[in-house]
RNA sequence: GCCCCCGUAGCUCAGCAGGAUAGAGCAACGGAUUCCUAAUCCGUAGGUCAGGCGUUCGAGUCGCCUCGGGGGCACCA
């Protein structure tokens, strides 16, 4: 909508230039805003103030010139006025808004889509939790934010691919295998102390029990080295399957699951190291191999091969991100927990060393989640193996509320997740407020149908009967949806969607309280039903982006 | 010590690439239902935007400093 306004203003600028009233040596970026105070009209622009210096004219004078050209429009602009230091306030005609409302109905499920992405190939990697235990709430926030960000980017015209990177290599896998092996022995009656540095979560016992039920005692008496590969493999597969199920139950699907091991299997890691070596970006010191990341804005150089000969996580990450680029992705977005922020500079460093623009790689740091139960913060200690899993929270409060709560805050803010509020089916809970609105709209359509008041096929309705102010407040809000999607995509900020929906729906509830949709007046009823149809589409599309259900009845 | 995030109403948080008189939800208080779902609506009250300095026509927003909260500074992932 704003781009339409922007175009109108640019046309006015052009006309003023042709007539010689403005020089326009530099073409300004026309900023269109929606004034907070409706007295200031529907839209305003600061372009006159921005031009003041270059034109060597009083901003109000420039604004007045522009207003003359703007008012000579095509019946879309109702009035153009100069205000304050040089704002231009535009008031649009009813026709302007009603025309646009018609297109909402036409667009249907695709309403809200924009094309700012222009098909840019983007890879969005998130969660990527190590397969050493079930997902906890922190992963859940990452999963929800990543999933929804993916949907937003798709709506905004990006060619998005979502990916889960499986760290199935390294010491942790051995630790997982050993943990399972020891639990197995304990369950089989052996008196063995459980080492401190292993995974002590109860889920390990579940895995061990499953091995017992499938394989019985056939591992008893064997040496650890002999059985470890089996235990390691079994535990990894088992836990990974659990992670997949948790994500699936949470409505999160990935386009790819990418194995770290595969990068070793196909020599990608070796090739990447070879390349860096040729370029003289790596050197040996103290028996280890280092990357000269400090030459590219990192604090220090980083080890990629330990003195033991093992390669670090960072080492395979180099190959992994190179692989992403080789697959044709032009933008690499990663979602990491806030605790990984120190890792960003080295990743940017290596990409820059490889000759890529360091800005093609973008990391979104998602801050921590604190669960609050009955006003008390729930302590989360991973060491003890006792923590709130994503699956438990979903089970307790449901998918819709869980997703909403994870999405409602800016991801660089800490999140207090109040379980009691999330569970409530009262107005305290914002999810229900929005879903209720959708159900209410559906209810209006049921009533309309009962009274034989349906919309004609093709949506050819005369909207002129819509005159009340509240209708236009609502229409304007509905029409803002694509801009919200656009901005969410540009800023990589998912919380804008739930905020917008809450706003939108509040305007609807107010309208509902004041105006009856289904009346004896057929033309009016049809016009209002049409408005409701567009509104429902916007609400449904918004909820769809968040992966939250839009119930027809509550 | 260095780096990242946060600090806005009693609580939880928005604040749109610097714009007009700083907003919402919850909590508090007072109202609204012959009629499409009261899971709703309307109204009242509530603020030194942590503090200071600076940048400019204009700063909650940008820069620097101080204070407070969280996180990170591995040959761990």
Tab-separated table of N, CA and C (backbone and C1' of nucleotides) in Angstrom, chain B residues 9-64:
chain	number	residue	atom	x	y	z
B	9	A	P	8.588	1.175	32.609
B	9	A	O5'	7.197	1.956	32.632
B	9	A	C5'	7.029	3.089	33.479
B	9	A	C4'	5.653	3.060	34.108
B	9	A	C3'	5.275	1.736	34.757
B	9	A	O3'	4.507	1.971	35.919
B	9	A	C1'	3.726	2.258	33.071
B	10	G	P	5.180	2.189	37.337
B	10	G	O5'	5.084	0.734	37.974
B	10	G	C5'	5.615	0.456	39.269
B	10	G	C4'	5.117	-0.897	39.718
B	10	G	C3'	5.407	-2.029	38.742
B	10	G	O3'	6.639	-2.646	39.045
B	10	G	C1'	3.094	-1.984	39.243
B	11	C	P	7.556	-3.204	37.853
B	11	C	O5'	6.738	-4.481	37.367
B	11	C	C5'	6.790	-5.704	38.096
B	11	C	C4'	6.089	-6.793	37.318
B	11	C	C3'	6.643	-7.017	35.917
B	11	C	O3'	7.739	-7.923	35.928
B	11	C	C1'	4.295	-6.785	35.800
B	12	U	P	8.822	-7.858	34.769
B	12	U	O5'	7.997	-8.343	33.499
B	12	U	C5'	7.598	-9.703	33.370
B	12	U	C4'	6.948	-9.918	32.026
B	12	U	C3'	7.729	-9.378	30.839
B	12	U	O3'	8.773	-10.264	30.456
B	12	U	C1'	5.464	-8.751	30.628
B	13	C	P	9.956	-9.722	29.525
B	13	C	O5'	9.171	-9.286	28.224
B	13	C	C5'	9.612	-8.216	27.426
B	13	C	C4'	8.485	-7.834	26.520
B	13	C	C3'	8.843	-6.871	25.397
B	13	C	O3'	9.388	-7.591	24.307
B	13	C	C1'	6.823	-6.182	26.433
B	14	A	P	10.165	-6.835	23.172
B	14	A	O5'	8.961	-6.302	22.310
B	14	A	C5'	8.882	-4.940	21.995
B	14	A	C4'	7.684	-4.684	21.140
B	14	A	C3'	7.908	-3.574	20.131
B	14	A	O3'	8.411	-4.086	18.920
B	14	A	C1'	6.013	-3.074	21.429
B	15	G	P	9.712	-3.436	18.307
B	15	G	O5'	9.303	-1.899	18.149
B	15	G	C5'	8.219	-1.526	17.297
B	15	G	C4'	7.867	-0.081	17.537
B	15	G	C3'	9.029	0.904	17.441
B	15	G	O3'	9.305	1.267	16.109
B	15	G	C1'	7.812	1.349	19.402
B	16	C	P	10.802	1.647	15.760
B	16	C	O5'	10.848	1.497	14.186
B	16	C	C5'	10.827	0.194	13.624
B	16	C	C4'	9.711	0.086	12.626
B	16	C	C3'	9.861	0.933	11.363
B	16	C	O3'	10.639	0.270	10.409
B	16	C	C1'	7.629	0.918	12.170
B	17	A	P	12.125	0.362	10.229
B	17	A	O5'	12.416	1.504	9.183
B	17	A	C5'	12.665	2.822	9.598
B	17	A	C4'	14.064	2.951	10.114
B	17	A	C3'	14.769	4.233	9.650
B	17	A	O3'	15.830	4.482	10.560
B	17	A	C1'	15.788	2.396	8.625
B	18	G	P	16.702	5.462	10.864
B	18	G	O5'	15.749	6.325	11.796
B	18	G	C5'	15.955	6.329	13.171
B	18	G	C4'	15.131	7.434	13.751
B	18	G	C3'	14.217	8.106	12.743
B	18	G	O3'	13.095	8.621	13.401
B	18	G	C1'	15.774	9.645	13.524
B	19	G	P	11.727	8.002	13.429
B	19	G	O5'	11.092	8.934	14.530
B	19	G	C5'	9.722	9.247	14.450
B	19	G	C4'	9.583	10.750	14.490
B	19	G	C3'	8.246	11.206	13.924
B	19	G	O3'	7.672	12.121	14.832
B	19	G	C1'	10.011	12.412	12.937
B	20	A	P	6.894	11.471	16.144
B	20	A	O5'	6.208	12.819	16.619
B	20	A	C5'	6.980	14.005	16.791
B	20	A	C4'	6.068	15.185	16.638
B	20	A	C3'	4.755	15.033	17.405
B	20	A	O3'	4.385	16.319	17.896
B	20	A	C1'	4.306	15.324	15.104
B	21	U	P	4.998	16.804	19.291
B	21	U	O5'	4.181	15.983	20.395
B	21	U	C5'	4.468	16.224	21.768
B	21	U	C4'	3.493	15.465	22.620
B	21	U	C3'	3.473	13.942	22.400
B	21	U	O3'	3.241	13.312	23.651
B	21	U	C1'	1.323	14.825	22.043
B	22	A	P	4.306	12.419	24.364
B	22	A	O5'	3.889	10.945	23.947
B	22	A	C5'	4.070	10.463	22.608
B	22	A	C4'	4.468	9.014	22.652
B	22	A	C3'	3.531	8.122	23.446
B	22	A	O3'	2.508	7.662	22.579
B	22	A	C1'	5.791	7.652	23.984
B	23	G	P	1.018	7.982	22.905
B	23	G	O5'	0.249	6.643	22.551
B	23	G	C5'	0.048	5.653	23.528
B	23	G	C4'	0.273	4.314	22.897
B	23	G	C3'	-0.280	3.143	23.694
B	23	G	O3'	-1.655	2.965	23.431
B	23	G	C1'	1.937	2.674	23.062
B	24	A	P	-2.582	2.302	24.576
B	24	A	O5'	-2.317	0.749	24.373
B	24	A	C5'	-2.619	0.137	23.120
B	24	A	C4'	-2.161	-1.296	23.125
B	24	A	C3'	-2.636	-2.128	24.312
B	24	A	O3'	-3.961	-2.582	24.118
B	24	A	C1'	-0.338	-2.520	23.948
B	25	G	P	-4.858	-2.932	25.385
B	25	G	O5'	-4.205	-4.282	25.905
B	25	G	C5'	-4.307	-5.489	25.145
B	25	G	C4'	-3.524	-6.578	25.825
B	25	G	C3'	-3.860	-6.783	27.294
B	25	G	O3'	-4.997	-7.602	27.458
B	25	G	C1'	-1.522	-6.657	27.041
B	26	C	P	-5.990	-7.333	28.653
B	26	C	O5'	-5.119	-7.823	29.903
B	26	C	C5'	-4.735	-9.184	30.023
B	26	C	C4'	-3.755	-9.352	31.158
B	26	C	C3'	-4.221	-8.821	32.507
B	26	C	O3'	-5.063	-9.733	33.178
B	26	C	C1'	-2.007	-8.099	32.092
B	27	A	P	-6.268	-9.169	34.061
B	27	A	O5'	-5.464	-8.455	35.250
B	27	A	C5'	-4.772	-9.239	36.213
B	27	A	C4'	-4.047	-8.329	37.174
B	27	A	C3'	-4.917	-7.251	37.826
B	27	A	O3'	-5.659	-7.738	38.922
B	27	A	C1'	-2.937	-6.282	37.016
B	28	A	P	-7.141	-7.212	39.132
B	28	A	O5'	-6.906	-5.662	39.455
B	28	A	C5'	-6.207	-5.274	40.626
B	28	A	C4'	-6.312	-3.791	40.812
B	28	A	C3'	-7.728	-3.222	40.653
B	28	A	O3'	-8.490	-3.390	41.831
B	28	A	C1'	-6.191	-1.875	39.468
B	29	C	P	-10.071	-3.668	41.701
B	29	C	O5'	-10.648	-2.248	41.272
B	29	C	C5'	-10.492	-1.123	42.128
B	29	C	C4'	-10.910	0.130	41.411
B	29	C	C3'	-12.266	0.062	40.724
B	29	C	O3'	-13.340	0.216	41.621
B	29	C	C1'	-10.704	1.052	39.263
B	30	G	P	-14.718	-0.579	41.328
B	30	G	O5'	-15.359	0.277	40.161
B	30	G	C5'	-15.664	1.646	40.393
B	30	G	C4'	-16.193	2.282	39.141
B	30	G	C3'	-17.260	1.487	38.400
B	30	G	O3'	-18.541	1.579	39.007
B	30	G	C1'	-15.707	2.354	36.853
B	31	G	P	-19.696	0.589	38.517
B	31	G	O5'	-19.989	1.179	37.075
B	31	G	C5'	-20.811	0.453	36.196
B	31	G	C4'	-20.752	1.079	34.833
B	31	G	C3'	-21.322	0.204	33.729
B	31	G	O3'	-22.730	0.314	33.670
B	31	G	C1'	-19.211	0.931	33.064
B	32	A	P	-23.564	-1.046	33.623
B	32	A	O5'	-23.451	-1.426	32.077
B	32	A	C5'	-23.855	-0.494	31.084
B	32	A	C4'	-23.445	-0.959	29.722
B	32	A	C3'	-23.940	-2.349	29.330
B	32	A	O3'	-25.278	-2.326	28.884
B	32	A	C1'	-21.662	-2.109	28.743
B	33	U	P	-26.270	-3.465	29.320
B	33	U	O5'	-25.934	-4.707	28.400
B	33	U	C5'	-25.765	-4.607	26.996
B	33	U	C4'	-25.840	-5.993	26.406
B	33	U	C3'	-27.095	-6.783	26.769
B	33	U	O3'	-28.127	-6.517	25.819
B	33	U	C1'	-25.152	-8.143	26.999
B	34	U	P	-29.385	-5.708	26.289
B	34	U	O5'	-30.598	-6.631	25.844
B	34	U	C5'	-30.395	-7.966	25.396
B	34	U	C4'	-31.752	-8.599	25.174
B	34	U	C3'	-31.908	-9.245	23.809
B	34	U	O3'	-31.542	-10.623	23.849
B	34	U	C1'	-33.727	-7.787	24.233
B	35	C	P	-30.102	-11.083	23.289
B	35	C	O5'	-30.162	-10.601	21.785
B	35	C	C5'	-30.776	-11.407	20.779
B	35	C	C4'	-30.361	-10.904	19.438
B	35	C	C3'	-28.849	-10.917	19.194
B	35	C	O3'	-28.432	-12.184	18.705
B	35	C	C1'	-29.733	-8.806	18.587
B	36	C	P	-27.003	-12.765	19.137
B	36	C	O5'	-26.189	-12.686	17.769
B	36	C	C5'	-26.611	-13.478	16.651
B	36	C	C4'	-25.481	-13.658	15.675
B	36	C	C3'	-24.126	-14.014	16.293
B	36	C	O3'	-24.070	-15.417	16.475
B	36	C	C1'	-23.902	-12.429	14.496
B	37	U	P	-22.683	-16.070	17.010
B	37	U	O5'	-22.173	-15.200	18.248
B	37	U	C5'	-22.890	-15.172	19.450
B	37	U	C4'	-21.934	-15.345	20.607
B	37	U	C3'	-20.912	-14.216	20.749
B	37	U	O3'	-20.806	-13.878	22.129
B	37	U	C1'	-19.814	-16.295	20.694
B	38	A	P	-20.869	-12.331	22.587
B	38	A	O5'	-20.052	-12.282	23.952
B	38	A	C5'	-18.640	-12.353	23.961
B	38	A	C4'	-18.152	-12.417	25.377
B	38	A	C3'	-18.913	-13.420	26.222
B	38	A	O3'	-18.029	-14.060	27.135
B	38	A	C1'	-19.032	-11.284	27.192
B	39	A	P	-17.299	-15.356	26.673
B	39	A	O5'	-15.853	-14.797	26.371
B	39	A	C5'	-15.042	-14.270	27.410
B	39	A	C4'	-13.602	-14.395	27.013
B	39	A	C3'	-13.276	-13.708	25.695
B	39	A	O3'	-11.920	-13.279	25.717
B	39	A	C1'	-12.876	-16.005	25.486
B	40	U	P	-11.526	-11.776	25.894
B	40	U	O5'	-12.638	-11.051	25.018
B	40	U	C5'	-12.541	-11.021	23.591
B	40	U	C4'	-13.617	-10.114	23.049
B	40	U	C3'	-13.507	-8.669	23.498
B	40	U	O3'	-12.586	-7.946	22.710
B	40	U	C1'	-15.718	-9.411	23.815
B	41	C	P	-11.809	-6.707	23.315
B	41	C	O5'	-12.932	-5.591	23.278
B	41	C	C5'	-13.555	-5.224	22.055
B	41	C	C4'	-14.706	-4.310	22.337
B	41	C	C3'	-14.339	-3.029	23.066
B	41	C	O3'	-13.887	-2.046	22.157
B	41	C	C1'	-16.199	-4.015	24.127
B	42	C	P	-12.806	-0.975	22.614
B	42	C	O5'	-13.658	0.004	23.530
B	42	C	C5'	-14.699	0.785	22.965
B	42	C	C4'	-15.360	1.608	24.043
B	42	C	C3'	-14.409	2.384	24.935
B	42	C	O3'	-13.980	3.592	24.341
B	42	C	C1'	-16.008	1.287	26.272
B	43	G	P	-12.533	4.173	24.697
B	43	G	O5'	-12.686	4.643	26.215
B	43	G	C5'	-13.503	5.752	26.542
B	43	G	C4'	-13.711	5.840	28.022
B	43	G	C3'	-12.486	6.120	28.871
B	43	G	O3'	-12.119	7.489	28.844
B	43	G	C1'	-13.810	4.459	29.901
B	44	U	P	-10.591	7.898	29.113
B	44	U	O5'	-10.436	7.651	30.680
B	44	U	C5'	-11.176	8.435	31.604
B	44	U	C4'	-10.825	8.038	33.018
B	44	U	C3'	-9.334	8.058	33.348
B	44	U	O3'	-8.894	9.368	33.679
B	44	U	C1'	-10.289	6.057	34.155
B	45	A	P	-7.406	9.797	33.300
B	45	A	O5'	-6.511	9.008	34.365
B	45	A	C5'	-6.640	9.276	35.748
B	45	A	C4'	-5.948	8.197	36.547
B	45	A	C3'	-4.477	8.015	36.207
B	45	A	O3'	-3.656	8.925	36.918
B	45	A	C1'	-5.556	5.913	36.228
B	46	G	P	-2.435	9.626	36.159
B	46	G	O5'	-1.317	8.493	36.131
B	46	G	C5'	-0.745	7.989	37.343
B	46	G	C4'	-0.147	6.634	37.099
B	46	G	C3'	0.999	6.617	36.091
B	46	G	O3'	2.238	6.948	36.711
B	46	G	C1'	-0.528	4.874	35.607
B	47	G	P	3.050	8.197	36.194
B	47	G	O5'	4.544	7.647	36.300
B	47	G	C5'	4.943	6.453	35.709
B	47	G	C4'	6.139	6.674	34.805
B	47	G	C3'	6.726	8.081	34.791
B	47	G	O3'	8.138	8.009	34.822
B	47	G	C1'	6.182	7.415	32.588
B	48	U	P	8.923	8.764	35.991
B	48	U	O5'	9.962	9.672	35.200
B	48	U	C5'	9.551	10.483	34.119
B	48	U	C4'	10.771	11.099	33.471
B	48	U	C3'	11.837	10.085	33.064
B	48	U	O3'	12.526	10.576	31.929
B	48	U	C1'	12.744	11.569	34.642
B	49	C	P	12.242	10.027	30.515
B	49	C	O5'	12.109	8.453	30.731
B	49	C	C5'	13.288	7.646	30.749
B	49	C	C4'	12.986	6.329	30.082
B	49	C	C3'	14.111	5.848	29.175
B	49	C	O3'	14.253	4.449	29.357
B	49	C	C1'	12.098	5.955	27.968
B	50	A	P	15.679	3.829	29.349
B	50	A	O5'	16.199	4.052	30.846
B	50	A	C5'	15.368	3.781	31.964
B	50	A	C4'	16.164	4.032	33.223
B	50	A	C3'	17.026	5.285	33.171
B	50	A	O3'	16.303	6.433	33.576
B	50	A	C1'	18.354	3.438	33.838
B	51	G	P	16.567	7.800	32.753
B	51	G	O5'	18.002	8.228	33.283
B	51	G	C5'	18.191	8.588	34.645
B	51	G	C4'	19.633	8.903	34.894
B	51	G	C3'	20.259	9.908	33.940
B	51	G	O3'	19.972	11.250	34.289
B	51	G	C1'	21.695	8.063	34.169
B	52	G	P	19.920	12.347	33.110
B	52	G	O5'	21.450	12.518	32.722
B	52	G	C5'	22.368	13.116	33.622
B	52	G	C4'	23.772	13.047	33.090
B	52	G	C3'	24.003	13.740	31.749
B	52	G	O3'	24.137	15.146	31.875
B	52	G	C1'	25.061	11.630	31.749
B	53	C	P	23.678	16.065	30.609
B	53	C	O5'	24.869	15.855	29.564
B	53	C	C5'	26.178	16.338	29.858
B	53	C	C4'	27.167	15.816	28.839
B	53	C	C3'	26.889	16.200	27.387
B	53	C	O3'	27.306	17.516	27.067
B	53	C	C1'	27.415	13.907	27.496
B	54	G	P	26.481	18.282	25.908
B	54	G	O5'	26.775	17.431	24.600
B	54	G	C5'	28.024	17.555	23.937
B	54	G	C4'	28.204	16.466	22.908
B	54	G	C3'	27.469	16.663	21.579
B	54	G	O3'	28.138	17.573	20.744
B	54	G	C1'	27.301	14.409	22.283
B	55	U	P	27.294	18.454	19.708
B	55	U	O5'	26.942	17.392	18.575
B	55	U	C5'	27.984	16.721	17.859
B	55	U	C4'	27.375	15.805	16.828
B	55	U	C3'	26.224	16.413	16.037
B	55	U	O3'	26.697	17.214	14.970
B	55	U	C1'	25.606	14.255	16.777
B	56	U	P	25.739	18.382	14.405
B	56	U	O5'	24.368	17.631	14.113
B	56	U	C5'	24.050	17.095	12.838
B	56	U	C4'	22.605	17.409	12.508
B	56	U	C3'	22.327	18.929	12.541
B	56	U	O3'	21.293	19.284	11.640
B	56	U	C1'	21.072	17.837	14.210
B	57	C	P	20.926	20.866	11.442
B	57	C	O5'	19.659	21.049	12.403
B	57	C	C5'	19.289	22.333	12.898
B	57	C	C4'	17.817	22.327	13.227
B	57	C	C3'	17.372	21.224	14.172
B	57	C	O3'	17.545	21.600	15.527
B	57	C	C1'	15.931	21.275	12.301
B	58	G	P	18.180	20.533	16.534
B	58	G	O5'	17.090	19.377	16.613
B	58	G	C5'	15.895	19.584	17.385
B	58	G	C4'	14.923	18.470	17.150
B	58	G	C3'	15.383	17.086	17.590
B	58	G	O3'	15.166	16.886	18.972
B	58	G	C1'	14.413	16.977	15.437
B	59	A	P	16.098	15.882	19.785
B	59	A	O5'	15.798	14.434	19.200
B	59	A	C5'	14.537	13.793	19.418
B	59	A	C4'	14.762	12.382	19.909
B	59	A	C3'	15.391	12.279	21.293
B	59	A	O3'	14.920	11.104	21.932
B	59	A	C1'	16.831	11.281	19.741
B	60	G	P	13.592	11.174	22.868
B	60	G	O5'	13.465	9.678	23.408
B	60	G	C5'	14.336	9.196	24.412
B	60	G	C4'	14.451	7.696	24.334
B	60	G	C3'	15.246	7.190	23.139
B	60	G	O3'	16.609	7.113	23.451
B	60	G	C1'	13.173	6.041	23.272
B	61	U	P	17.717	7.407	22.335
B	61	U	O5'	17.363	6.434	21.129
B	61	U	C5'	17.543	5.018	21.248
B	61	U	C4'	17.120	4.350	19.965
B	61	U	C3'	17.979	4.693	18.754
B	61	U	O3'	18.235	3.536	17.983
B	61	U	C1'	15.704	5.242	18.342
B	62	C	P	19.646	2.821	18.201
B	62	C	O5'	20.652	3.866	17.520
B	62	C	C5'	20.987	3.766	16.141
B	62	C	C4'	22.057	4.770	15.794
B	62	C	C3'	23.208	4.858	16.802
B	62	C	O3'	24.183	3.867	16.572
B	62	C	C1'	22.448	7.035	16.265
B	63	G	P	25.029	3.275	17.791
B	63	G	O5'	26.076	4.442	18.053
B	63	G	C5'	27.080	4.742	17.089
B	63	G	C4'	28.025	5.778	17.666
B	63	G	C3'	28.533	5.467	19.061
B	63	G	O3'	29.651	4.619	19.032
B	63	G	C1'	27.764	7.708	18.975
B	64	C	P	29.953	3.689	20.312
B	64	C	O5'	30.496	4.731	21.381
B	64	C	C5'	31.780	5.329	21.225
B	64	C	C4'	32.026	6.319	22.356
B	64	C	C3'	31.876	5.757	23.758
B	64	C	O3'	33.031	5.082	24.200
B	64	C	C1'	30.705	7.806	23.606
